[in-house]
Amino acid sequence: MNITRHEHPASPSDPGFALVEAEAALWRGVVVDMFGDEDLADGPLARWSEGSRPSYFQHVRYAARTDDGRVVGVGTLELPQRDNLHRAGMSIVVDPAFRHAGVGTSLHAAMLDEARRGGRRTFEAFTWEPLEPTGPRRLSGVEGDGVIDPDGEPAAFLLGLGYRLVQVETLSGLDLPAQADLDRDVAEARAVVPEEYSLVQWRGVTPAEWRSDMAELQVAMSTDVPMGDADAEPSVVDPERVRSADESFLAGGRDLLFTAARHDPTGRLVAFTRLVHEQGRPVADQWETLVVQAHRGHGLGLLTKTANHAAVPEAWPDVRRLITGNASENRWMLAINRRLGYRPVAACGWFEHRLETP
Ligand SMILES: CC(C)(COP(=O)(O)OP(=O)(O)OC[C@H]1O[C@@H](n2cnc3c(N)ncnc32)[C@H](O)[C@@H]1OP(=O)(O)O)[C@@H](O)C(=O)NCCC(=O)NCCS
C-alpha cells in the first residue's frame, strides 16, 4: 500500500481532481450502504469547492493506493487559516474491501503528523450513524440524549485513535409539502411575530448591503449554538468572507436560498436561515437557522424557516425533500422541525481528539 500526499487541485480541470472524484465515490458508497439512497452524499464538485478558498481553509489529501495504482482510501485534512488555528479537520474513507488492514490508521497517522508539525493540537472528525445504534452498547455526547454505537466501524476506529464523542447530531428529513401547505405554515408563523420584523429573501451570493449583518450572524452561529464542550474558538467573519463563502458554493455547483428577518426600527438583520442545493439532486439541505439572543422568543426561527421552505418550489422545482441536522440537545430547534413535519432519519457523530499540551 502506498500513501501519497496531494495538494488541493486549483480547478476541477486539473488532473488532481480525479482524487476528489475517487473520494466522493467512496463516501457515496458509505452513504448508500448505510441509508439505501444517495440523499446525504456530496458530489465531487461540491467537495472540491470546500477546499477552493485556501486563504480560509487549506485542504490537503492523502491517498492510499494498491501497487497497481487503484485508490482504496482517501484522507482529507482541513486546516482553518483565519480562526481556530489550533484545530484540524480529519476525514477518512476506506474502500470496504480494504478495511481492517491498517489503511485508515496509516492515513490518519500521515495527516496527524502534518497537522502537528503545523502547530495543530485539536482534531475533529465526523461519522454517519444509523438513527438507532445497532449493537448492545450506547455512547452519548457530553450533552443531549443522542446516542451512537461505540462498536460501529467508524466510531470504534476513532475511539481507538484517542478521539472522544463531543456531540450527536440528529439528521431529519421532510418530504416537501404542497405549496398551499407551505404558504399556510408561513401565514400561521407570521401571525404571532411582532410587526416590527419584516422578511428579506435572496438567492445565491448575499447582496452587499447585508454582508456585514450576515458576518455578525455567522459569528453568532459559532458562539450561540450548542457545541458540546468542543475546544473551538468563535469564527472570525467579515463581509468579504461572507461573499467569498457564498461564491465558493456556487463554484461547487450549489445554489443558496436565504430568508432573514430584519428588525425594522434598527434596519438590522437579526435572524436568518439558509438552504443549500446541489444541482441535479432531488434534495436540499437545510443548514443554519439562527436568531440573535436579544430577539429570541418572537417566533422568528419558525417564520424564517417556513418562509424559506415556501420559496423552494419556485427556486428549485426538482427538489422533493429537505434534510437538516441539529445537535440532539437543541430541543428548541428540534421542536420547530418536528412541528414542520421533519422526521429523524439518521445521526452524525462529532468526535474530537486533543493532544496533551506540554
Ligand atoms: C473508519 C474507517 C476509515 C477505518 O478504516 P480502516 O482502513 O478499516 O482502518 P484500520 O484498518 O486502520 O483500523 C480499523 C480497525 O482495524 C484494526 N486493524 C488495523 N490494522 C489491522 C490489521 N493489519 N489487521 C486487522 N485489523 C487491523 C484496527 O485496530 C481497528 O480495529 P479496532 O477498532 O478493533 O482497534 C473505515 O471503516 C471507513 O472508511 N468507514 C467509513 C468512513 C467513515 O465513517 N469515516 C469516519 C472517520 S473520518
CSV table of C-alpha atoms and ligand atoms in Angstrom, one decimal:
chain,number,residue,atom,x,y,z
A,1,MET,CA,0.0,0.0,0.0
A,2,ASN,CA,1.4,3.4,-1.0
A,3,ILE,CA,0.4,6.6,0.9
A,4,THR,CA,0.9,9.8,-1.0
A,5,ARG,CA,0.3,13.5,-0.2
A,6,HIS,CA,-1.7,15.7,-2.7
A,7,GLU,CA,-2.3,19.5,-2.7
A,8,HIS,CA,-5.9,20.6,-3.4
A,9,PRO,CA,-6.4,20.9,-7.2
A,10,ALA,CA,-6.7,24.6,-8.1
A,11,SER,CA,-9.5,23.8,-10.6
A,12,PRO,CA,-11.8,20.9,-11.5
A,13,SER,CA,-10.0,20.6,-14.8
A,14,ASP,CA,-6.7,19.8,-13.0
A,15,PRO,CA,-5.5,16.1,-13.2
A,16,GLY,CA,-5.6,16.2,-9.3
A,17,PHE,CA,-9.4,16.4,-9.5
A,18,ALA,CA,-9.5,12.6,-10.1
A,19,LEU,CA,-8.6,12.0,-6.5
A,20,VAL,CA,-11.5,14.2,-5.3
A,21,GLU,CA,-13.8,12.1,-7.6
A,22,ALA,CA,-12.4,8.9,-6.1
A,23,GLU,CA,-13.0,10.3,-2.6
A,24,ALA,CA,-16.6,11.4,-3.4
A,25,ALA,CA,-17.3,7.9,-4.9
A,26,LEU,CA,-16.0,6.2,-1.7
A,27,TRP,CA,-18.2,8.4,0.5
A,28,ARG,CA,-21.2,7.9,-1.8
A,29,GLY,CA,-20.7,4.1,-1.1
A,30,VAL,CA,-20.7,4.8,2.7
A,31,VAL,CA,-23.9,6.7,2.5
A,32,VAL,CA,-25.7,4.2,0.2
A,33,ASP,CA,-24.6,1.3,2.3
A,34,MET,CA,-26.0,3.0,5.4
A,35,PHE,CA,-29.2,4.6,4.2
A,36,GLY,CA,-30.0,2.9,0.9
A,37,ASP,CA,-30.0,6.1,-1.1
A,38,GLU,CA,-27.6,9.0,-2.0
A,39,ASP,CA,-29.6,11.8,-0.4
A,40,LEU,CA,-26.8,12.7,2.0
A,41,ALA,CA,-23.9,12.3,-0.4
A,42,ASP,CA,-22.0,15.3,-1.8
A,43,GLY,CA,-20.8,15.2,-5.4
A,44,PRO,CA,-17.1,15.8,-6.3
A,45,LEU,CA,-17.5,19.4,-7.4
A,46,ALA,CA,-19.2,20.4,-4.1
A,47,ARG,CA,-16.5,18.5,-2.2
A,48,TRP,CA,-13.8,20.3,-4.2
A,49,SER,CA,-15.3,23.7,-3.6
A,50,GLU,CA,-15.0,23.3,0.1
A,51,GLY,CA,-11.2,23.5,-0.3
A,52,SER,CA,-11.3,26.2,-3.0
A,53,ARG,CA,-10.5,29.1,-0.7
A,54,PRO,CA,-7.1,28.2,0.7
A,55,SER,CA,-6.8,31.6,2.5
A,56,TYR,CA,-9.7,30.5,4.7
A,57,PHE,CA,-9.4,26.7,4.8
A,58,GLN,CA,-6.4,24.7,3.4
A,59,HIS,CA,-7.2,21.2,2.2
A,60,VAL,CA,-4.6,18.5,1.8
A,61,ARG,CA,-5.3,15.0,0.7
A,62,TYR,CA,-3.6,11.7,1.4
A,63,ALA,CA,-4.3,8.8,-0.9
A,64,ALA,CA,-3.8,5.1,-0.2
A,65,ARG,CA,-3.2,3.1,-3.4
A,66,THR,CA,-2.7,-0.5,-4.2
A,67,ASP,CA,0.5,-1.5,-6.0
A,68,ASP,CA,-1.4,-1.3,-9.3
A,69,GLY,CA,-2.4,2.3,-8.6
A,70,ARG,CA,-6.0,1.8,-7.5
A,71,VAL,CA,-7.2,4.4,-4.9
A,72,VAL,CA,-8.6,2.4,-1.9
A,73,GLY,CA,-8.6,5.1,0.7
A,74,VAL,CA,-8.6,8.9,0.9
A,75,GLY,CA,-8.0,11.2,3.9
A,76,THR,CA,-8.6,15.0,3.7
A,77,LEU,CA,-7.0,17.3,6.3
A,78,GLU,CA,-8.7,20.6,6.7
A,79,LEU,CA,-6.7,23.4,8.2
A,80,PRO,CA,-8.6,26.6,9.2
A,81,GLN,CA,-6.5,29.7,8.3
A,82,ARG,CA,-8.3,32.7,9.9
A,83,ASP,CA,-9.5,31.3,13.2
A,84,ASN,CA,-9.2,28.1,15.2
A,85,LEU,CA,-5.5,27.8,14.2
A,86,HIS,CA,-5.1,25.1,16.8
A,87,ARG,CA,-7.7,22.8,15.1
A,88,ALA,CA,-7.7,20.5,12.1
A,89,GLY,CA,-10.5,18.5,10.5
A,90,MET,CA,-9.9,14.9,9.6
A,91,SER,CA,-12.0,13.0,7.1
A,92,ILE,CA,-11.0,9.4,6.2
A,93,VAL,CA,-12.7,6.9,4.0
A,94,VAL,CA,-11.5,3.4,3.0
A,95,ASP,CA,-12.9,1.0,0.4
A,96,PRO,CA,-14.9,-1.6,2.3
A,97,ALA,CA,-12.8,-4.4,0.7
A,98,PHE,CA,-9.7,-2.9,2.2
A,99,ARG,CA,-10.9,-2.1,5.7
A,100,HIS,CA,-9.4,-3.6,8.9
A,101,ALA,CA,-5.9,-3.8,7.3
A,102,GLY,CA,-4.4,-0.6,8.7
A,103,VAL,CA,-5.2,1.7,5.8
A,104,GLY,CA,-7.3,4.1,7.8
A,105,THR,CA,-4.7,4.2,10.6
A,106,SER,CA,-1.9,4.9,8.1
A,107,LEU,CA,-3.8,7.8,6.5
A,108,HIS,CA,-4.6,9.2,9.9
A,109,ALA,CA,-1.0,9.0,11.1
A,110,ALA,CA,0.2,10.9,8.0
A,111,MET,CA,-2.4,13.6,8.4
A,112,LEU,CA,-1.8,13.9,12.2
A,113,ASP,CA,1.9,14.2,11.6
A,114,GLU,CA,1.5,17.1,9.1
A,115,ALA,CA,-1.1,18.9,11.3
A,116,ARG,CA,1.1,18.6,14.4
A,117,ARG,CA,4.1,19.9,12.6
A,118,GLY,CA,1.9,22.9,11.6
A,119,GLY,CA,1.0,23.5,15.3
A,120,ARG,CA,-2.4,22.0,15.4
A,121,ARG,CA,-3.4,20.2,18.6
A,122,THR,CA,-7.2,19.6,18.5
A,123,PHE,CA,-8.5,17.3,15.8
A,124,GLU,CA,-12.1,16.7,14.8
A,125,ALA,CA,-13.9,14.0,12.7
A,126,PHE,CA,-17.5,13.2,11.8
A,127,THR,CA,-19.2,9.9,11.3
A,128,TRP,CA,-22.5,8.9,9.7
A,129,GLU,CA,-24.5,6.8,12.2
A,130,PRO,CA,-27.8,4.9,11.9
A,131,LEU,CA,-30.7,6.5,13.9
A,132,GLU,CA,-30.8,3.6,16.3
A,133,PRO,CA,-27.5,2.1,17.4
A,134,THR,CA,-27.3,-1.5,16.1
A,135,GLY,CA,-25.2,-3.1,18.8
A,136,PRO,CA,-25.9,-3.5,22.5
A,137,ARG,CA,-23.7,-0.7,23.8
A,138,ARG,CA,-24.5,3.1,23.7
A,139,LEU,CA,-22.3,6.1,23.7
A,140,SER,CA,-23.7,9.7,24.2
A,141,GLY,CA,-22.1,13.1,23.7
A,142,VAL,CA,-21.4,15.4,26.6
A,143,GLU,CA,-24.9,16.9,26.4
A,144,GLY,CA,-28.2,15.8,24.8
A,145,ASP,CA,-29.8,12.4,24.6
A,146,GLY,CA,-28.4,11.4,21.2
A,147,VAL,CA,-26.6,8.0,21.2
A,148,ILE,CA,-24.4,6.0,18.8
A,149,ASP,CA,-22.9,2.5,18.8
A,150,PRO,CA,-19.3,2.8,20.1
A,151,ASP,CA,-18.6,-0.6,18.4
A,152,GLY,CA,-19.7,0.6,14.9
A,153,GLU,CA,-16.8,0.7,12.4
A,154,PRO,CA,-16.1,4.4,12.3
A,155,ALA,CA,-16.7,5.1,16.0
A,156,ALA,CA,-14.5,2.2,17.1
A,157,PHE,CA,-11.8,3.4,14.7
A,158,LEU,CA,-11.8,6.9,16.1
A,159,LEU,CA,-12.2,5.9,19.7
A,160,GLY,CA,-9.2,3.6,19.2
A,161,LEU,CA,-7.2,6.5,18.0
A,162,GLY,CA,-7.9,8.5,21.1
A,163,TYR,CA,-10.9,10.6,20.0
A,164,ARG,CA,-14.0,11.1,22.2
A,165,LEU,CA,-17.6,11.8,21.2
A,166,VAL,CA,-18.4,15.5,21.7
A,167,GLN,CA,-21.9,15.6,20.2
A,168,VAL,CA,-24.5,13.6,18.4
A,169,GLU,CA,-26.4,15.4,15.7
A,170,THR,CA,-29.8,14.2,14.6
A,171,LEU,CA,-30.5,14.3,10.9
A,172,SER,CA,-34.1,14.7,9.9
A,173,GLY,CA,-35.9,14.6,6.5
A,174,LEU,CA,-39.0,16.3,5.3
A,175,ASP,CA,-40.9,15.4,2.1
A,176,LEU,CA,-41.7,18.9,0.7
A,177,PRO,CA,-45.4,19.6,1.3
A,178,ALA,CA,-47.6,21.2,-1.4
A,179,GLN,CA,-47.2,25.0,-1.9
A,180,ALA,CA,-50.6,25.7,-0.3
A,181,ASP,CA,-49.5,23.9,2.9
A,182,LEU,CA,-46.1,25.7,2.8
A,183,ASP,CA,-47.9,29.1,2.4
A,184,ARG,CA,-50.3,28.3,5.3
A,185,ASP,CA,-47.3,27.5,7.5
A,186,VAL,CA,-45.8,30.9,6.7
A,187,ALA,CA,-49.1,32.7,7.4
A,188,GLU,CA,-49.5,30.9,10.8
A,189,ALA,CA,-45.9,31.7,11.7
A,190,ARG,CA,-46.3,35.4,10.6
A,191,ALA,CA,-49.4,35.8,12.7
A,192,VAL,CA,-47.5,35.6,16.0
A,193,VAL,CA,-44.4,37.6,15.0
A,194,PRO,CA,-44.5,41.3,16.0
A,195,GLU,CA,-45.0,43.8,13.2
A,196,GLU,CA,-41.6,45.4,13.7
A,197,TYR,CA,-39.9,42.5,11.9
A,198,SER,CA,-40.0,42.0,8.1
A,199,LEU,CA,-38.6,39.3,5.9
A,200,VAL,CA,-35.8,39.7,3.4
A,201,GLN,CA,-35.1,36.8,0.9
A,202,TRP,CA,-32.3,36.3,-1.6
A,203,ARG,CA,-30.8,33.5,-3.7
A,204,GLY,CA,-27.1,32.9,-4.4
A,205,VAL,CA,-24.5,35.4,-3.2
A,206,THR,CA,-25.6,37.6,-0.3
A,207,PRO,CA,-26.2,41.2,-1.6
A,208,ALA,CA,-23.5,43.7,-0.5
A,209,GLU,CA,-26.0,45.6,1.8
A,210,TRP,CA,-26.5,42.5,4.0
A,211,ARG,CA,-22.9,41.2,4.1
A,212,SER,CA,-21.9,43.0,7.3
A,213,ASP,CA,-25.1,41.8,9.2
A,214,MET,CA,-24.6,38.3,7.9
A,215,ALA,CA,-21.0,38.4,9.0
A,216,GLU,CA,-22.2,39.1,12.6
A,217,LEU,CA,-24.8,36.4,12.3
A,218,GLN,CA,-22.2,33.9,11.2
A,219,VAL,CA,-20.0,34.7,14.2
A,220,ALA,CA,-23.1,34.2,16.4
A,221,MET,CA,-23.5,30.8,14.7
A,222,SER,CA,-20.1,29.8,16.1
A,223,THR,CA,-20.9,31.0,19.6
A,224,ASP,CA,-24.6,30.8,20.3
A,225,VAL,CA,-25.4,27.2,19.3
A,226,PRO,CA,-24.8,24.0,21.3
A,227,MET,CA,-21.2,22.9,20.9
A,228,GLY,CA,-20.9,20.2,23.5
A,229,ASP,CA,-17.6,21.0,25.2
A,230,ALA,CA,-15.6,21.3,21.9
A,231,ASP,CA,-12.3,23.1,22.1
A,232,ALA,CA,-13.4,25.7,19.4
A,233,GLU,CA,-13.0,29.5,19.2
A,234,PRO,CA,-15.5,31.9,17.7
A,235,SER,CA,-15.2,32.2,13.9
A,236,VAL,CA,-13.7,35.4,12.5
A,237,VAL,CA,-16.1,36.6,9.7
A,238,ASP,CA,-16.1,39.9,7.8
A,239,PRO,CA,-18.2,40.9,4.8
A,240,GLU,CA,-15.6,39.7,2.4
A,241,ARG,CA,-15.6,36.2,3.9
A,242,VAL,CA,-19.4,36.1,3.5
A,243,ARG,CA,-19.1,37.0,-0.2
A,244,SER,CA,-16.3,34.5,-0.8
A,245,ALA,CA,-18.0,31.7,1.0
A,246,ASP,CA,-21.2,32.2,-1.0
A,247,GLU,CA,-19.3,32.3,-4.2
A,248,SER,CA,-17.5,29.1,-3.4
A,249,PHE,CA,-20.9,27.3,-3.0
A,250,LEU,CA,-21.9,28.5,-6.5
A,251,ALA,CA,-18.5,27.4,-7.9
A,252,GLY,CA,-19.2,23.9,-6.4
A,253,GLY,CA,-22.5,23.6,-8.4
A,254,ARG,CA,-24.6,24.5,-5.4
A,255,ASP,CA,-27.2,27.2,-5.0
A,256,LEU,CA,-28.2,29.1,-1.9
A,257,LEU,CA,-31.6,30.3,-0.7
A,258,PHE,CA,-31.7,32.7,2.3
A,259,THR,CA,-34.5,34.1,4.4
A,260,ALA,CA,-33.6,36.7,7.0
A,261,ALA,CA,-35.7,38.7,9.5
A,262,ARG,CA,-35.0,42.5,9.6
A,263,HIS,CA,-35.7,44.4,12.8
A,264,ASP,CA,-37.3,47.4,11.1
A,265,PRO,CA,-36.6,50.0,13.8
A,266,THR,CA,-32.8,49.4,13.6
A,267,GLY,CA,-32.7,48.1,10.0
A,268,ARG,CA,-30.5,45.2,11.1
A,269,LEU,CA,-30.9,41.5,10.2
A,270,VAL,CA,-31.4,39.6,13.5
A,271,ALA,CA,-32.3,36.1,12.2
A,272,PHE,CA,-31.6,34.0,9.2
A,273,THR,CA,-31.8,30.6,7.7
A,274,ARG,CA,-30.3,29.0,4.6
A,275,LEU,CA,-31.0,26.2,2.3
A,276,VAL,CA,-28.2,24.7,0.1
A,277,HIS,CA,-29.0,22.7,-3.1
A,278,GLU,CA,-26.6,20.8,-5.2
A,279,GLN,CA,-27.6,20.8,-8.9
A,280,GLY,CA,-29.2,17.6,-10.1
A,281,ARG,CA,-30.1,16.3,-6.6
A,282,PRO,CA,-33.7,15.9,-5.5
A,283,VAL,CA,-32.9,17.0,-2.0
A,284,ALA,CA,-31.8,20.3,-0.5
A,285,ASP,CA,-30.0,20.8,2.8
A,286,GLN,CA,-31.5,23.0,5.5
A,287,TRP,CA,-28.3,24.5,7.0
A,288,GLU,CA,-28.2,27.1,9.8
A,289,THR,CA,-31.1,28.8,11.4
A,290,LEU,CA,-30.2,31.4,13.9
A,291,VAL,CA,-32.0,34.1,15.9
A,292,VAL,CA,-29.7,36.5,17.8
A,293,GLN,CA,-30.2,36.3,21.6
A,294,ALA,CA,-31.9,39.6,22.1
A,295,HIS,CA,-34.6,38.8,19.5
A,296,ARG,CA,-35.4,35.2,20.6
A,297,GLY,CA,-38.9,34.3,21.8
A,298,HIS,CA,-40.8,36.2,19.0
A,299,GLY,CA,-41.3,33.3,16.6
A,300,LEU,CA,-38.5,34.4,14.2
A,301,GLY,CA,-37.0,30.9,13.9
A,302,LEU,CA,-40.2,29.4,12.7
A,303,LEU,CA,-41.1,32.3,10.4
A,304,THR,CA,-37.7,32.4,8.6
A,305,LYS,CA,-37.7,28.7,8.2
A,306,THR,CA,-41.3,28.3,6.9
A,307,ALA,CA,-40.7,31.3,4.5
A,308,ASN,CA,-37.5,29.7,3.2
A,309,HIS,CA,-39.3,26.4,2.7
A,310,ALA,CA,-42.1,28.1,0.9
A,311,ALA,CA,-39.7,29.6,-1.6
A,312,VAL,CA,-38.2,26.2,-2.6
A,313,PRO,CA,-40.7,25.0,-5.3
A,314,GLU,CA,-40.2,28.1,-7.4
A,315,ALA,CA,-36.4,28.3,-6.9
A,316,TRP,CA,-35.7,24.6,-7.3
A,317,PRO,CA,-38.6,22.8,-8.9
A,318,ASP,CA,-36.8,19.4,-8.8
A,319,VAL,CA,-36.4,19.3,-5.0
A,320,ARG,CA,-38.7,16.8,-3.3
A,321,ARG,CA,-37.1,16.5,0.1
A,322,LEU,CA,-35.3,18.6,2.7
A,323,ILE,CA,-32.6,17.3,5.1
A,324,THR,CA,-31.5,19.0,8.2
A,325,GLY,CA,-29.1,18.3,11.1
A,326,ASN,CA,-29.4,19.5,14.7
A,327,ALA,CA,-27.5,18.9,17.9
A,328,SER,CA,-29.5,16.4,19.8
A,329,GLU,CA,-29.5,18.8,22.8
A,330,ASN,CA,-31.0,21.6,20.7
A,331,ARG,CA,-34.6,20.9,21.8
A,332,TRP,CA,-35.8,24.3,20.6
A,333,MET,CA,-34.8,23.7,17.0
A,334,LEU,CA,-35.8,20.0,17.1
A,335,ALA,CA,-39.3,21.1,18.3
A,336,ILE,CA,-39.6,23.5,15.4
A,337,ASN,CA,-38.5,20.8,12.9
A,338,ARG,CA,-40.9,18.3,14.3
A,339,ARG,CA,-43.7,20.8,14.0
A,340,LEU,CA,-42.8,21.4,10.4
A,341,GLY,CA,-43.0,17.6,9.7
A,342,TYR,CA,-39.3,16.7,9.8
A,343,ARG,CA,-38.7,13.1,10.9
A,344,PRO,CA,-35.4,11.8,12.2
A,345,VAL,CA,-33.6,9.6,9.6
A,346,ALA,CA,-30.0,9.3,10.8
A,347,ALA,CA,-27.4,10.6,13.2
A,348,CYS,CA,-24.0,12.0,12.9
A,349,GLY,CA,-21.2,11.7,15.5
A,350,TRP,CA,-18.9,14.6,16.1
A,351,PHE,CA,-15.6,13.4,17.6
A,352,GLU,CA,-12.6,15.4,18.9
A,353,HIS,CA,-9.1,14.5,19.9
A,354,ARG,CA,-6.9,16.9,21.9
A,355,LEU,CA,-3.2,16.4,22.2
A,356,GLU,CA,-1.8,16.9,25.6
A,357,THR,CA,-0.3,20.4,25.9
A,358,PRO,CA,3.2,20.4,27.3
B,1,LIG,C1,-13.4,4.3,9.7
B,1,LIG,C2,-12.5,3.7,8.5
B,1,LIG,C3,-11.9,4.9,7.8
B,1,LIG,C4,-11.4,2.8,9.1
B,1,LIG,O1,-10.6,2.4,8.0
B,1,LIG,P1,-9.7,1.0,8.1
B,1,LIG,O2,-8.8,1.0,7.0
B,1,LIG,O3,-10.6,-0.2,8.3
B,1,LIG,O4,-9.0,1.3,9.5
B,1,LIG,P2,-7.8,0.4,10.1
B,1,LIG,O5,-7.7,-0.9,9.4
B,1,LIG,O6,-6.6,1.2,10.2
B,1,LIG,O7,-8.4,0.3,11.6
B,1,LIG,C5,-9.7,-0.2,11.8
B,1,LIG,C6,-9.7,-1.4,12.7
B,1,LIG,O8,-8.9,-2.3,12.1
B,1,LIG,C7,-7.9,-2.7,13.0
B,1,LIG,N1,-6.7,-3.1,12.3
B,1,LIG,C8,-5.7,-2.3,11.9
B,1,LIG,N2,-4.7,-2.9,11.3
B,1,LIG,C9,-5.2,-4.2,11.1
B,1,LIG,C10,-4.7,-5.4,10.5
B,1,LIG,N3,-3.5,-5.4,9.9
B,1,LIG,N4,-5.4,-6.5,10.6
B,1,LIG,C11,-6.6,-6.5,11.2
B,1,LIG,N5,-7.1,-5.4,11.8
B,1,LIG,C12,-6.4,-4.3,11.8
B,1,LIG,C13,-7.6,-1.5,13.9
B,1,LIG,O9,-7.0,-1.9,15.1
B,1,LIG,C14,-9.0,-1.2,14.0
B,1,LIG,O10,-9.6,-2.1,14.9
B,1,LIG,P3,-10.2,-1.8,16.3
B,1,LIG,O11,-11.1,-0.6,16.1
B,1,LIG,O12,-10.9,-3.0,16.7
B,1,LIG,O13,-9.0,-1.5,17.1
B,1,LIG,C15,-13.4,2.8,7.6
B,1,LIG,O14,-14.2,2.0,8.3
B,1,LIG,C16,-14.3,3.7,6.7
B,1,LIG,O15,-14.0,4.1,5.6
B,1,LIG,N6,-15.6,3.9,7.2
B,1,LIG,C17,-16.5,4.8,6.5
B,1,LIG,C18,-16.0,6.3,6.5
B,1,LIG,C19,-16.1,6.9,7.9
B,1,LIG,O16,-17.1,6.7,8.6
B,1,LIG,N7,-15.0,7.6,8.3
B,1,LIG,C20,-15.1,8.3,9.6
B,1,LIG,C21,-13.8,8.7,10.1
B,1,LIG,S1,-13.4,10.3,9.4
